[in-house]
Amino acid sequence: MAGKEVRIHNKSDKPDNIVKKEAQIFQECEEIEKELPRFLKGFFIYLKGNVLPMSRLAYLHDIRFFCNYLISETDLTAAKQTSEIILKEFEDIKAVDINIYLDYCRKYKVETDKNIYVYENNNKTLARKKSSVSVMFKQLYRDQLISKNITDGFDPIRVPKAGEKEIKALQDDEVMIMLDAVSNGTGLTKHEYAYWQKTKKRDKAILMLFLTYGLRLSELQQLNVSSFHFSRGEFKIYRKRGKESTMPLNESSTAAVEDYLANERPAEDTLLEEHRDALFLSLQGKRMTDRQIRELVKKYTAIALNTTKKAGYSPHKLRATAATSLIGRGNSIYDVAALLDHDQVTTTQLYAQHKQNVKRDLVKDMEWEKERTEK
């Protein structure tokens, strides 16, 4: 199927771009499965039926990485390619071998003809890699393909609980600075300003939707013009697990999206058919990618934070901004959880515990140098 165009015959209620995205993930998963040993078929079936498509893809990437590690870094297999690894070699793998693998994953290098790339993973990534291998070995054991479950011997990887991590979100005054930047071009470099003049209405609509609804990046990227019903005052998004959700439009979001559609977005007849319904377009007239949206958000949040673009915030931190702002305005945690599509209200409670100014209040009377010089 490589090189062939994917054509969608969509008889569902989902927009074509949603169906096509799902098909692309499905196809990528199948391509990776072809590279892996055939005795993992039961594991593939388990993933397909029990985890979300993106999680399935991440697990398969991890298992392919593990198999390549066995070939290039160990003598645990005689295979030259991942598909050639045999079941007997997996049967002989011990828990200590996995622990050595996880330690390798903390920091490793990949050498090419021109460069040496050093990769370093945090505990969250290590925990996922451990989970991928654990699920695989447990499934092989359940399928009676190996005689013992070695996963009990895997070293624990401590990942900070959500409540232990500092929640990063813009404060309300920083939100205003960011909206001033996208409305007026303040804080932009000369190059960014020239670009902004062509995309300012689009950029503002994107930021308004992130800030108002706490959308996930994928939810915003997949929005279509046809997702919006302005006469009803609502728009439709597609959540994880294929859930539809109807969101009410407020005046600010309506004004931003309508301004973009009426005064900046290219006319439909100038676009390729594939991109005609896409809401947010690049200057090339194509649906914006996740990466393009992420870079846009980092640029404007960096201005709000008065920091470098690299240190700007991700779209997920605008989701956190929406949550903390809504709760800070006295809204119910349960209502905010429903808006953000949190499976557990305990996730939303973390934002309620985040007191935006508590650290600032604590240190404002501890101006040691100021006191020293004022004496």
Short mmCIF file of C-alpha atoms in Angstrom, two decimals, residues 208-348:
data_model
loop_
_atom_site.label_atom_id
_atom_site.label_comp_id
_atom_site.label_asym_id
_atom_site.label_seq_id
_atom_site.Cartn_x
_atom_site.Cartn_y
_atom_site.Cartn_z
CA MET A 208 -9.54 31.58 21.87
CA LEU A 209 -10.75 28.02 21.35
CA PHE A 210 -7.88 26.56 23.37
CA LEU A 211 -8.41 29.03 26.22
CA THR A 212 -12.20 28.80 26.34
CA TYR A 213 -12.77 25.08 25.95
CA GLY A 214 -9.48 23.50 27.02
CA LEU A 215 -9.39 21.51 23.77
CA ARG A 216 -6.77 18.86 23.19
CA LEU A 217 -4.42 19.55 20.29
CA SER A 218 -5.92 16.75 18.19
CA GLU A 219 -9.45 18.02 18.83
CA LEU A 220 -8.60 21.48 17.55
CA GLN A 221 -6.47 20.30 14.63
CA GLN A 222 -9.34 18.17 13.33
CA LEU A 223 -11.96 20.94 13.41
CA ASN A 224 -13.79 21.65 10.16
CA VAL A 225 -15.80 24.61 8.91
CA SER A 226 -18.77 22.25 8.90
CA SER A 227 -18.17 21.53 12.61
CA PHE A 228 -19.69 24.95 13.40
CA HIS A 229 -23.41 25.74 13.54
CA PHE A 230 -23.47 29.45 14.31
CA SER A 231 -27.26 29.75 14.19
CA ARG A 232 -27.46 27.16 16.97
CA GLY A 233 -24.51 28.66 18.81
CA GLU A 234 -22.52 25.41 18.93
CA PHE A 235 -19.77 23.35 17.35
CA LYS A 236 -18.89 19.65 17.37
CA ILE A 237 -15.60 18.01 18.33
CA TYR A 238 -14.42 14.41 18.34
CA ARG A 239 -12.85 13.18 21.55
CA LYS A 240 -10.74 10.15 22.32
CA ARG A 241 -12.43 6.79 21.72
CA GLY A 242 -14.45 8.38 18.92
CA LYS A 243 -16.81 10.24 21.25
CA GLU A 244 -18.72 13.17 19.79
CA SER A 245 -19.18 16.25 21.93
CA THR A 246 -21.20 19.37 21.21
CA MET A 247 -19.71 22.57 22.63
CA PRO A 248 -21.67 25.81 23.13
CA LEU A 249 -20.23 28.93 21.53
CA ASN A 250 -19.78 32.09 23.57
CA GLU A 251 -19.57 35.60 22.10
CA SER A 252 -15.76 35.86 22.12
CA SER A 253 -15.18 32.53 20.39
CA THR A 254 -17.95 33.17 17.88
CA ALA A 255 -16.54 36.57 17.00
CA ALA A 256 -12.99 35.23 16.58
CA VAL A 257 -13.97 32.28 14.36
CA GLU A 258 -16.43 34.29 12.25
CA ASP A 259 -13.87 37.08 11.76
CA TYR A 260 -11.32 34.53 10.55
CA LEU A 261 -13.79 32.82 8.21
CA ALA A 262 -15.09 36.08 6.73
CA ASN A 263 -11.92 38.12 6.47
CA GLU A 264 -8.83 35.91 6.29
CA ARG A 265 -9.44 32.27 5.41
CA PRO A 266 -8.93 31.57 1.67
CA ALA A 267 -12.02 31.08 -0.47
CA GLU A 268 -13.09 27.46 -0.72
CA ASP A 269 -12.74 27.30 -4.51
CA THR A 270 -9.02 28.16 -4.22
CA LEU A 271 -8.29 25.11 -2.07
CA LEU A 272 -7.63 21.47 -2.89
CA GLU A 273 -10.72 19.37 -2.26
CA GLU A 274 -8.99 17.53 0.60
CA HIS A 275 -8.57 20.78 2.57
CA ARG A 276 -11.74 22.69 1.68
CA ASP A 277 -13.55 21.84 4.90
CA ALA A 278 -10.49 22.17 7.19
CA LEU A 279 -11.02 25.07 9.59
CA PHE A 280 -7.46 26.15 10.27
CA LEU A 281 -5.23 26.39 7.21
CA SER A 282 -1.54 27.04 6.70
CA LEU A 283 -0.39 29.73 4.28
CA GLN A 284 -0.09 26.93 1.73
CA GLY A 285 -3.85 26.35 1.96
CA LYS A 286 -3.55 23.00 3.72
CA ARG A 287 -4.94 21.81 7.06
CA MET A 288 -2.51 22.89 9.77
CA THR A 289 -0.46 20.08 11.28
CA ASP A 290 -0.11 19.35 14.98
CA ARG A 291 3.43 20.67 14.81
CA GLN A 292 2.42 23.98 13.20
CA ILE A 293 -0.24 24.57 15.86
CA ARG A 294 2.17 23.64 18.64
CA GLU A 295 4.78 26.11 17.36
CA LEU A 296 2.15 28.84 17.07
CA VAL A 297 1.10 28.34 20.69
CA LYS A 298 4.72 28.32 21.93
CA LYS A 299 5.36 31.61 20.10
CA TYR A 300 2.48 33.50 21.70
CA THR A 301 2.83 31.97 25.17
CA ALA A 302 6.54 32.87 25.13
CA ILE A 303 5.52 36.51 24.70
CA ALA A 304 3.09 36.23 27.63
CA LEU A 305 5.77 34.64 29.81
CA ASN A 306 8.52 36.99 28.61
CA THR A 307 10.76 34.05 27.82
CA THR A 308 12.35 32.35 24.83
CA LYS A 309 10.20 30.66 22.22
CA LYS A 310 11.70 27.30 23.18
CA ALA A 311 10.45 27.83 26.75
CA GLY A 312 6.94 28.75 25.59
CA TYR A 313 4.02 26.59 26.62
CA SER A 314 2.43 23.72 24.72
CA PRO A 315 -1.27 23.51 23.78
CA HIS A 316 -1.78 21.13 26.72
CA LYS A 317 -0.75 23.92 29.08
CA LEU A 318 -3.45 26.11 27.55
CA ARG A 319 -5.81 23.28 28.48
CA ALA A 320 -4.49 23.61 32.03
CA THR A 321 -4.97 27.38 31.78
CA ALA A 322 -8.63 26.92 30.86
CA ALA A 323 -9.13 24.53 33.78
CA THR A 324 -7.46 26.69 36.42
CA SER A 325 -9.21 29.84 35.18
CA LEU A 326 -12.64 28.21 35.17
CA ILE A 327 -12.19 26.81 38.67
CA GLY A 328 -10.70 30.10 39.86
CA ARG A 329 -13.90 31.83 38.75
CA GLY A 330 -15.92 29.60 41.08
CA ASN A 331 -17.18 27.00 38.62
CA SER A 332 -17.95 23.48 39.82
CA ILE A 333 -15.17 20.93 39.49
CA TYR A 334 -17.70 18.47 38.10
CA ASP A 335 -18.84 20.93 35.42
CA VAL A 336 -15.22 21.69 34.44
CA ALA A 337 -14.49 17.94 34.29
CA ALA A 338 -17.39 17.52 31.87
CA LEU A 339 -16.17 20.38 29.67
CA LEU A 340 -12.61 18.99 29.53
CA ASP A 341 -13.71 15.36 29.08
CA HIS A 342 -11.85 14.10 32.14
CA ASP A 343 -12.64 10.45 32.86
CA GLN A 344 -11.98 10.99 36.57
CA VAL A 345 -12.91 14.12 38.52
CA THR A 346 -9.72 13.59 40.54
CA THR A 347 -7.82 14.84 37.47
CA THR A 348 -9.80 18.10 37.57
#
